[in-house]
Amino acid sequence: DEKLNKFLSQFLAENINLEQAMLNTRIAKQASVISTSNLFPSISIGASASEAEQNTAGFPPLLRNLFGAIDQADNPNLDPNDPSLSEITTFNQESYSLSLNTQWEIDLWGKMRQGRIAGKQQYLAAQYNYTYYQFSLTSEAAKLYFSIIESKHLTDNAQQKYNNSKIIFDLYTIRYNKGIITSKALKQSELMLNFAKNELENRKSASTSLIREAKVLIREYPNLTFDISTEFPESIPNIPEFIPADIVKRRPDLIASQYNLLASKALNKQAMRSLYPSFSLVGSSGASSNVQDLLNDDYSVWSAGLNLLSPLFNGGKLIANKKIAKTNKEIAMLNFVNNLLGAYKEVESGLEFDQTAQLSLKLLKDNIRLSEYIYNTTFDEFSKGVGSIEDVINANNTLFDNKNMLATIERIRIEQRINLILALGGGFT
């Protein structure tokens, strides 16, 4: 269906939920970069500049006058021999520094490497989760497309039902005016007409609501012009006679669950190795002097060393982290097994529902042929004055109930096939 392909292409390009999911994948990628960076040394550069004022009294210049002292530096016009001058002297000092620092934790026990592995597995899990999310949302968009086709069929059926009801009402109106039928019979036909009109308006409203929902998905709201096929596909791809059980291995959500399990195992190992001592190489090089001497080798200072940090007491925090990591690993294993069992259940249920929908579709098509024959016969008898209005009303309602059910079964048949493809992680090839 080329119109369906066009709609899904717009959906993949414009849907907000898919765009948000893609941004979350980018976050996971950067988290993986962060976990990898811990394996490498960290290098930083620092620079500072300061100016200090000191005096021989040892207190700030602002407090000097409290002791009756006057500083000649603040009053240059005073005579140096004036007794009011303080014997306190002040002087300024400027200091500048430039340094290069480095630190590298030696991954002796593999703690950092396990963190890197976990980060990479989590990123891959996020990628496959996004793929499945995209697959799932695209499936829902396709179902919405066929729901709109169904709503169009239901609206057309409601229109035909209303037209038939109008014909019956007009015939009864003519007969009533001629005195052939009673007022009660006329009111009964009018009641059927009103019910048909109400159903028609409800179908139109439901159809517009579905189109509005589809337009929101592709960011074209409030434009309600929507190009769809008028009929359901006449045929859909056949299911192979034999489907291998391991076909579910290609499901993106199962692959993501497996990567989450691998990540949890790596995090469990990392938590265990956090209990071991850590070794870090540290070093720095720089100078502290006047600006003109910062790059002078005579004023440079450097240092290098090895730090050892071993946990002794931290209130049980590291032990608790280890237990949490182990529990998370067990939860990830259970999630993987549960997802795998759920995948097999979805496939087998999809196969059964698919067969049921095919059988229902065949039976309904037969029922519609019978209903059309019964309605045409009953209406012909009614037109000749032989049949009753109850018979023609019932025949009319039965005919369009079957037509509505056929449209619904057509939609359900395609939805079940979409669900099966989703459960299998793709098509049958």
Coordinates of C-alpha atoms in Angstrom, one line a residue:
D1 CA 0.0 0.0 0.0
E2 CA 1.9 3.1 -1.3
K3 CA -0.3 5.4 0.8
L4 CA 0.6 3.5 3.9
N5 CA 4.3 3.6 3.0
K6 CA 4.0 7.4 2.6
F7 CA 2.3 7.8 6.0
L8 CA 4.9 5.6 7.7
S9 CA 7.7 7.5 6.1
Q10 CA 6.3 10.8 7.5
F11 CA 5.8 9.1 10.8
L12 CA 9.4 8.0 11.1
A13 CA 10.7 11.4 10.1
E14 CA 8.3 13.6 12.2
N15 CA 7.1 11.7 15.2
I16 CA 8.0 13.4 18.5
N17 CA 8.1 10.2 20.6
L18 CA 10.7 8.7 18.2
E19 CA 12.8 11.8 18.3
Q20 CA 12.8 11.8 22.1
A21 CA 13.8 8.1 22.2
M22 CA 16.7 8.9 19.8
L23 CA 17.9 11.7 22.2
N24 CA 17.9 9.2 25.1
T25 CA 20.1 6.9 22.9
R26 CA 22.5 9.8 22.5
I27 CA 22.6 10.2 26.3
A28 CA 23.5 6.5 26.7
K29 CA 26.3 6.9 24.1
Q30 CA 27.8 9.8 26.1
A31 CA 27.5 7.8 29.3
S32 CA 29.6 5.1 27.6
V33 CA 32.2 7.7 26.7
I34 CA 32.4 8.7 30.4
S35 CA 32.9 5.2 31.6
T36 CA 35.7 4.7 29.0
S37 CA 37.4 7.9 30.0
N38 CA 38.1 6.5 33.5
L39 CA 40.8 4.3 32.0
F40 CA 42.9 7.2 30.9
P41 CA 44.9 9.8 32.9
S42 CA 43.2 13.1 33.7
I43 CA 45.2 16.2 32.9
S44 CA 44.3 19.7 34.0
I45 CA 46.0 23.1 33.9
G46 CA 45.6 25.8 36.5
A47 CA 46.4 29.4 36.7
S48 CA 46.0 32.0 39.5
A49 CA 46.8 35.6 40.3
S50 CA 46.5 37.3 43.7
E51 CA 47.5 40.6 45.4
A52 CA 48.0 40.9 49.2
E53 CA 48.6 43.9 51.4
Q54 CA 50.4 43.4 54.7
N55 CA 51.4 45.6 57.6
T56 CA 53.7 45.3 60.6
A57 CA 50.8 45.4 63.0
G58 CA 49.2 42.3 61.6
F59 CA 45.6 43.7 61.2
P60 CA 43.8 45.2 58.2
P61 CA 44.5 48.8 57.2
L62 CA 40.8 49.6 57.8
L63 CA 41.3 49.1 61.5
R64 CA 44.4 51.2 62.0
N65 CA 42.6 54.5 62.7
L66 CA 40.8 52.7 65.6
F67 CA 44.1 52.8 67.4
G68 CA 44.8 56.4 66.6
A69 CA 47.4 55.7 64.0
I70 CA 47.8 57.5 60.7
D71 CA 49.6 55.9 57.8
Q72 CA 51.7 58.2 55.6
A73 CA 50.8 56.0 52.7
D74 CA 47.2 57.2 53.1
N75 CA 48.3 60.8 53.7
P76 CA 51.3 61.7 51.5
N77 CA 51.1 65.5 52.3
L78 CA 51.9 65.0 56.0
D79 CA 55.4 65.8 57.4
P80 CA 57.3 62.6 57.9
N81 CA 58.4 63.9 61.3
D82 CA 54.7 64.5 62.4
P83 CA 54.2 62.6 65.7
S84 CA 50.7 61.6 64.6
L85 CA 52.1 59.3 62.0
S86 CA 52.0 55.6 62.8
E87 CA 55.1 53.6 63.2
I88 CA 53.1 50.8 61.3
T89 CA 54.4 50.2 57.8
T90 CA 52.5 48.5 55.0
F91 CA 53.6 46.9 51.7
N92 CA 51.9 45.1 48.8
Q93 CA 52.7 41.6 47.4
E94 CA 51.7 40.2 44.0
S95 CA 51.7 36.4 43.3
Y96 CA 51.1 34.5 40.1
S97 CA 51.1 30.7 39.5
L98 CA 50.8 28.4 36.5
S99 CA 50.6 24.6 37.0
L100 CA 50.0 21.4 35.0
N101 CA 48.5 18.5 37.1
T102 CA 47.9 14.9 36.2
Q103 CA 46.4 11.8 37.9
W104 CA 46.0 8.3 36.7
E105 CA 44.4 5.4 38.6
I106 CA 46.2 2.2 37.7
D107 CA 43.5 -0.4 36.8
L108 CA 45.3 -3.2 38.6
W109 CA 42.2 -5.2 39.4
G110 CA 40.3 -4.5 36.2
K111 CA 37.7 -2.3 38.0
M112 CA 37.8 0.4 35.3
R113 CA 37.7 -2.1 32.5
Q114 CA 34.5 -3.6 33.9
G115 CA 33.0 -0.2 34.1
R116 CA 33.9 0.4 30.5
I117 CA 32.4 -3.0 29.5
A118 CA 29.2 -2.1 31.4
G119 CA 28.9 1.3 29.7
K120 CA 29.3 -0.2 26.3
Q121 CA 26.7 -2.9 26.9
Q122 CA 24.3 -0.4 28.3
Y123 CA 24.7 1.8 25.2
L124 CA 24.1 -1.2 22.9
A125 CA 21.0 -2.1 25.0
A126 CA 19.8 1.5 24.5
Q127 CA 20.3 1.2 20.8
Y128 CA 18.3 -2.0 20.5
N129 CA 15.7 -0.7 22.8
Y130 CA 15.3 2.3 20.5
T131 CA 15.1 -0.1 17.5
Y132 CA 12.3 -2.1 19.1
Y133 CA 10.6 1.1 20.3
Q134 CA 10.7 2.4 16.7
F135 CA 9.4 -1.0 15.4
S136 CA 6.6 -1.0 18.0
L137 CA 5.5 2.6 17.4
T138 CA 5.6 2.1 13.6
S139 CA 3.4 -1.0 14.1
E140 CA 0.9 1.1 16.1
A141 CA 0.9 3.7 13.4
A142 CA 0.2 1.1 10.8
K143 CA -2.7 -0.2 12.9
L144 CA -4.1 3.3 13.2
Y145 CA -4.0 3.6 9.4
F146 CA -6.1 0.5 9.0
S147 CA -8.4 1.6 11.8
I148 CA -9.1 4.7 9.7
I149 CA -9.9 2.5 6.7
E150 CA -12.2 0.5 9.0
S151 CA -13.9 3.7 10.2
K152 CA -14.4 4.8 6.6
H153 CA -16.2 1.4 5.9
L154 CA -18.3 1.8 9.0
T155 CA -19.3 5.3 7.9
D156 CA -20.2 4.1 4.4
N157 CA -22.2 1.3 5.9
A158 CA -24.0 3.7 8.2
Q159 CA -24.7 6.0 5.2
Q160 CA -26.2 3.1 3.2
K161 CA -28.2 2.0 6.3
Y162 CA -29.6 5.5 6.6
N163 CA -30.4 5.6 2.9
N164 CA -32.4 2.4 3.2
S165 CA -34.1 3.6 6.3
K166 CA -35.0 6.8 4.4
I167 CA -36.5 4.8 1.5
I168 CA -38.6 2.7 4.0
F169 CA -39.8 5.8 5.8
D170 CA -40.7 7.5 2.5
L171 CA -42.7 4.5 1.4
Y172 CA -44.5 4.4 4.7
T173 CA -45.2 8.1 4.6
I174 CA -46.9 7.6 1.2
R175 CA -48.9 4.7 2.5
Y176 CA -49.9 6.6 5.6
N177 CA -51.1 9.5 3.5
K178 CA -53.2 7.1 1.5
G179 CA -54.7 5.6 4.7
I180 CA -53.2 2.2 4.1
I181 CA -51.1 1.9 7.3
T182 CA -51.6 3.2 10.9
S183 CA -49.8 6.1 12.6
K184 CA -48.0 3.5 14.8
A185 CA -46.3 1.9 11.8
L186 CA -45.2 5.3 10.4
K187 CA -43.7 6.2 13.8
Q188 CA -41.9 2.9 13.9
S189 CA -40.3 3.6 10.5
E190 CA -39.4 7.2 11.7
L191 CA -37.8 5.8 14.8
M192 CA -35.6 3.5 12.6
L193 CA -34.6 6.5 10.5
N194 CA -33.6 8.5 13.5
F195 CA -31.5 5.7 14.9
A196 CA -29.8 5.3 11.5
K197 CA -29.1 9.1 11.4
N198 CA -27.6 9.1 14.9
E199 CA -25.4 6.1 14.1
L200 CA -24.2 7.9 10.9
E201 CA -23.2 11.0 12.8
N202 CA -21.3 9.0 15.4
R203 CA -19.4 7.1 12.8
K204 CA -18.4 10.4 11.1
S205 CA -17.2 11.7 14.4
A206 CA -15.2 8.6 15.2
S207 CA -13.5 8.7 11.8
T208 CA -12.5 12.3 12.2
S209 CA -11.1 11.6 15.6
L210 CA -8.8 8.8 14.2
I211 CA -7.6 11.1 11.4
R212 CA -6.9 13.8 13.9
E213 CA -4.8 11.3 15.9
A214 CA -2.9 10.3 12.8
K215 CA -2.2 13.9 11.9
V216 CA -0.8 14.6 15.4
L217 CA 1.6 11.6 14.9
I218 CA 3.2 13.2 11.8
R219 CA 2.9 16.8 13.1
E220 CA 0.4 18.0 10.5
Y221 CA -2.4 18.9 12.9
P222 CA -4.9 20.7 12.5
N223 CA -4.9 19.8 8.8
L224 CA -7.4 16.9 8.5
T225 CA -6.8 16.0 4.9
F226 CA -5.6 12.3 4.9
D227 CA -5.0 10.2 1.9
I228 CA -5.8 6.5 2.5
S229 CA -6.8 3.5 0.5
T230 CA -10.5 2.8 0.2
E231 CA -10.2 -0.9 0.7
F232 CA -8.2 -3.3 2.8
P233 CA -5.4 -5.3 1.1
E234 CA -6.9 -8.3 -0.7
S235 CA -4.0 -10.5 0.3
I236 CA -1.2 -10.4 2.9
P237 CA 2.0 -12.4 2.9
N238 CA 1.6 -16.1 3.8
I239 CA 3.0 -17.5 6.9
P240 CA 5.7 -20.2 6.3
E241 CA 4.6 -23.7 7.2
F242 CA 7.6 -24.1 9.6
I243 CA 9.1 -21.3 11.7
P244 CA 12.2 -22.1 13.7
A245 CA 12.0 -21.3 17.4
D246 CA 15.3 -19.4 17.4
I247 CA 13.8 -16.8 15.1
V248 CA 13.0 -14.7 18.2
K249 CA 16.8 -14.2 18.6
R250 CA 16.5 -11.3 16.1
R251 CA 14.0 -9.4 18.3
P252 CA 15.6 -6.1 19.3
D253 CA 14.0 -6.1 22.7
L254 CA 15.4 -9.5 23.5
I255 CA 18.9 -8.4 22.3
A256 CA 18.6 -5.3 24.5
S257 CA 17.6 -7.5 27.4
Q258 CA 20.7 -9.7 26.8
Y259 CA 23.0 -6.6 26.7
N260 CA 21.4 -5.4 30.0
L261 CA 22.2 -8.7 31.5
L262 CA 25.9 -8.5 30.4
A263 CA 26.1 -5.0 31.7
S264 CA 24.7 -6.0 35.1
K265 CA 27.4 -8.8 35.3
A266 CA 30.1 -6.3 34.6
L267 CA 28.8 -3.9 37.2
N268 CA 28.7 -6.7 39.7
K269 CA 32.4 -7.5 39.0
Q270 CA 33.2 -3.8 39.3
A271 CA 31.4 -3.5 42.7
M272 CA 33.4 -6.5 43.9
R273 CA 36.8 -5.0 42.8
S274 CA 35.9 -1.7 44.5
L275 CA 36.7 -3.4 47.7
Y276 CA 40.4 -3.8 46.7
P277 CA 43.1 -1.1 47.2
S278 CA 43.5 1.4 44.4
F279 CA 46.8 2.9 43.1
S280 CA 47.1 6.3 41.5
L281 CA 50.0 8.0 39.8
V282 CA 50.0 11.7 40.5
G283 CA 52.2 14.5 39.2
S284 CA 52.3 18.2 38.8
S285 CA 54.6 20.8 37.2
G286 CA 54.4 24.6 37.5
A287 CA 55.8 27.9 38.6
S288 CA 54.9 30.5 41.2
S289 CA 56.5 33.9 40.9
N290 CA 56.1 37.3 39.2
V291 CA 54.5 37.3 35.7
Q292 CA 57.8 37.8 33.9
D293 CA 59.3 34.7 35.7
L294 CA 56.5 32.2 35.2
L295 CA 58.2 30.6 32.2
N296 CA 61.7 30.8 33.8
D297 CA 63.1 27.3 34.6
D298 CA 64.7 28.7 37.8
Y299 CA 61.3 29.3 39.3
S300 CA 59.6 26.0 38.2
V301 CA 58.5 23.3 40.6
W302 CA 57.5 19.7 39.8
S303 CA 56.4 16.7 41.8
A304 CA 55.5 13.0 41.1
G305 CA 54.3 10.3 43.3
L306 CA 52.2 7.2 43.9
N307 CA 49.0 7.2 46.0
L308 CA 47.6 4.1 47.7
L309 CA 44.0 4.1 48.9
S310 CA 42.6 1.1 50.6
P311 CA 39.1 1.1 52.2
L312 CA 39.1 0.3 55.9
F313 CA 35.8 1.6 57.3
N314 CA 33.0 3.3 55.4
G315 CA 29.9 2.2 57.3
G316 CA 29.3 -0.8 55.0
K317 CA 28.8 1.3 51.9
L318 CA 31.0 -0.7 49.6
I319 CA 29.5 -4.0 50.8
A320 CA 26.0 -2.6 50.3
N321 CA 26.9 -1.6 46.7
K322 CA 28.2 -5.1 46.1
K323 CA 25.0 -6.6 47.3
I324 CA 22.9 -4.2 45.2
A325 CA 25.0 -5.0 42.1
K326 CA 24.5 -8.7 42.6
T327 CA 20.8 -8.3 43.1
N328 CA 20.6 -6.2 39.9
K329 CA 22.3 -9.0 38.1
E330 CA 19.8 -11.5 39.3
I331 CA 16.9 -9.2 38.3
A332 CA 18.4 -8.7 34.9
M333 CA 18.6 -12.5 34.5
L334 CA 14.9 -12.9 35.5
N335 CA 13.9 -10.1 33.1
F336 CA 15.7 -11.8 30.3
V337 CA 14.1 -15.2 30.9
N338 CA 10.7 -13.5 31.3
N339 CA 11.1 -11.5 28.1
L340 CA 12.1 -14.7 26.3
L341 CA 9.1 -16.6 27.5
G342 CA 6.9 -13.7 26.7
A343 CA 8.3 -13.6 23.1
Y344 CA 7.4 -17.3 22.6
K345 CA 3.9 -16.7 24.0
E346 CA 3.3 -13.7 21.7
V347 CA 4.4 -15.7 18.6
E348 CA 2.2 -18.7 19.4
S349 CA -0.8 -16.5 20.3
G350 CA -0.2 -14.5 17.1
L351 CA -0.3 -17.7 15.0
E352 CA -3.5 -18.9 16.6
F353 CA -5.2 -15.5 16.3
D354 CA -4.1 -15.3 12.7
Q355 CA -5.9 -18.6 11.9
T356 CA -9.0 -17.6 13.8
A357 CA -9.2 -14.3 11.9
Q358 CA -8.9 -16.0 8.5
L359 CA -11.7 -18.4 9.4
S360 CA -13.9 -15.6 10.7
L361 CA -13.3 -13.6 7.6
K362 CA -14.5 -16.4 5.3
L363 CA -17.6 -17.0 7.4
L364 CA -18.6 -13.4 7.5
K365 CA -18.3 -13.0 3.7
D366 CA -20.7 -15.9 3.4
N367 CA -23.1 -14.3 5.9
I368 CA -23.1 -11.0 4.0
R369 CA -24.1 -12.8 0.8
L370 CA -26.9 -14.4 2.6
S371 CA -27.9 -11.2 4.4
E372 CA -28.0 -9.3 1.1
Y373 CA -30.3 -11.9 -0.4
I374 CA -32.6 -11.9 2.6
Y375 CA -32.8 -8.1 2.7
N376 CA -33.5 -7.8 -1.0
T377 CA -36.2 -10.4 -0.8
T378 CA -37.7 -8.9 2.3
F379 CA -37.7 -5.4 0.8
D380 CA -39.2 -6.6 -2.4
E381 CA -42.1 -8.2 -0.4
F382 CA -42.3 -5.0 1.7
S383 CA -42.6 -2.8 -1.4
K384 CA -45.4 -5.0 -2.7
G385 CA -47.2 -4.7 0.6
V386 CA -46.8 -8.3 1.5
G387 CA -43.9 -8.1 4.1
S388 CA -44.1 -6.3 7.4
I389 CA -41.9 -3.4 8.5
E390 CA -40.5 -5.5 11.3
D391 CA -39.1 -7.9 8.8
V392 CA -37.5 -5.3 6.6
I393 CA -36.0 -3.4 9.6
N394 CA -34.5 -6.6 11.0
A395 CA -33.2 -7.6 7.6
N396 CA -31.6 -4.1 7.1
N397 CA -30.0 -4.2 10.6
T398 CA -28.7 -7.7 10.1
L399 CA -27.2 -6.8 6.7
F400 CA -25.2 -3.8 8.0
D401 CA -24.3 -5.5 11.3
N402 CA -22.6 -8.2 9.2
K403 CA -20.9 -5.5 7.0
N404 CA -19.7 -3.7 10.0
M405 CA -18.4 -6.9 11.5
L406 CA -16.6 -7.7 8.2
A407 CA -14.8 -4.4 8.3
T408 CA -13.8 -5.0 11.9
I409 CA -12.6 -8.5 11.1
E410 CA -10.6 -7.2 8.2
R411 CA -8.9 -4.7 10.5
I412 CA -8.3 -7.3 13.2
R413 CA -6.8 -9.7 10.7
I414 CA -4.2 -7.2 9.6
E415 CA -3.6 -6.1 13.2
Q416 CA -3.0 -9.7 14.2
R417 CA -0.5 -10.1 11.3
I418 CA 1.3 -6.9 12.4
N419 CA 1.4 -8.2 16.0
L420 CA 2.9 -11.5 14.7
I421 CA 5.6 -9.7 12.7
L422 CA 6.4 -7.6 15.7
A423 CA 6.6 -10.7 17.9
L424 CA 8.9 -12.4 15.4
G425 CA 11.1 -9.3 15.2
G426 CA 10.5 -8.8 11.5
G427 CA 9.0 -10.4 8.4
F428 CA 9.2 -14.0 7.4
T429 CA 12.2 -13.8 5.1

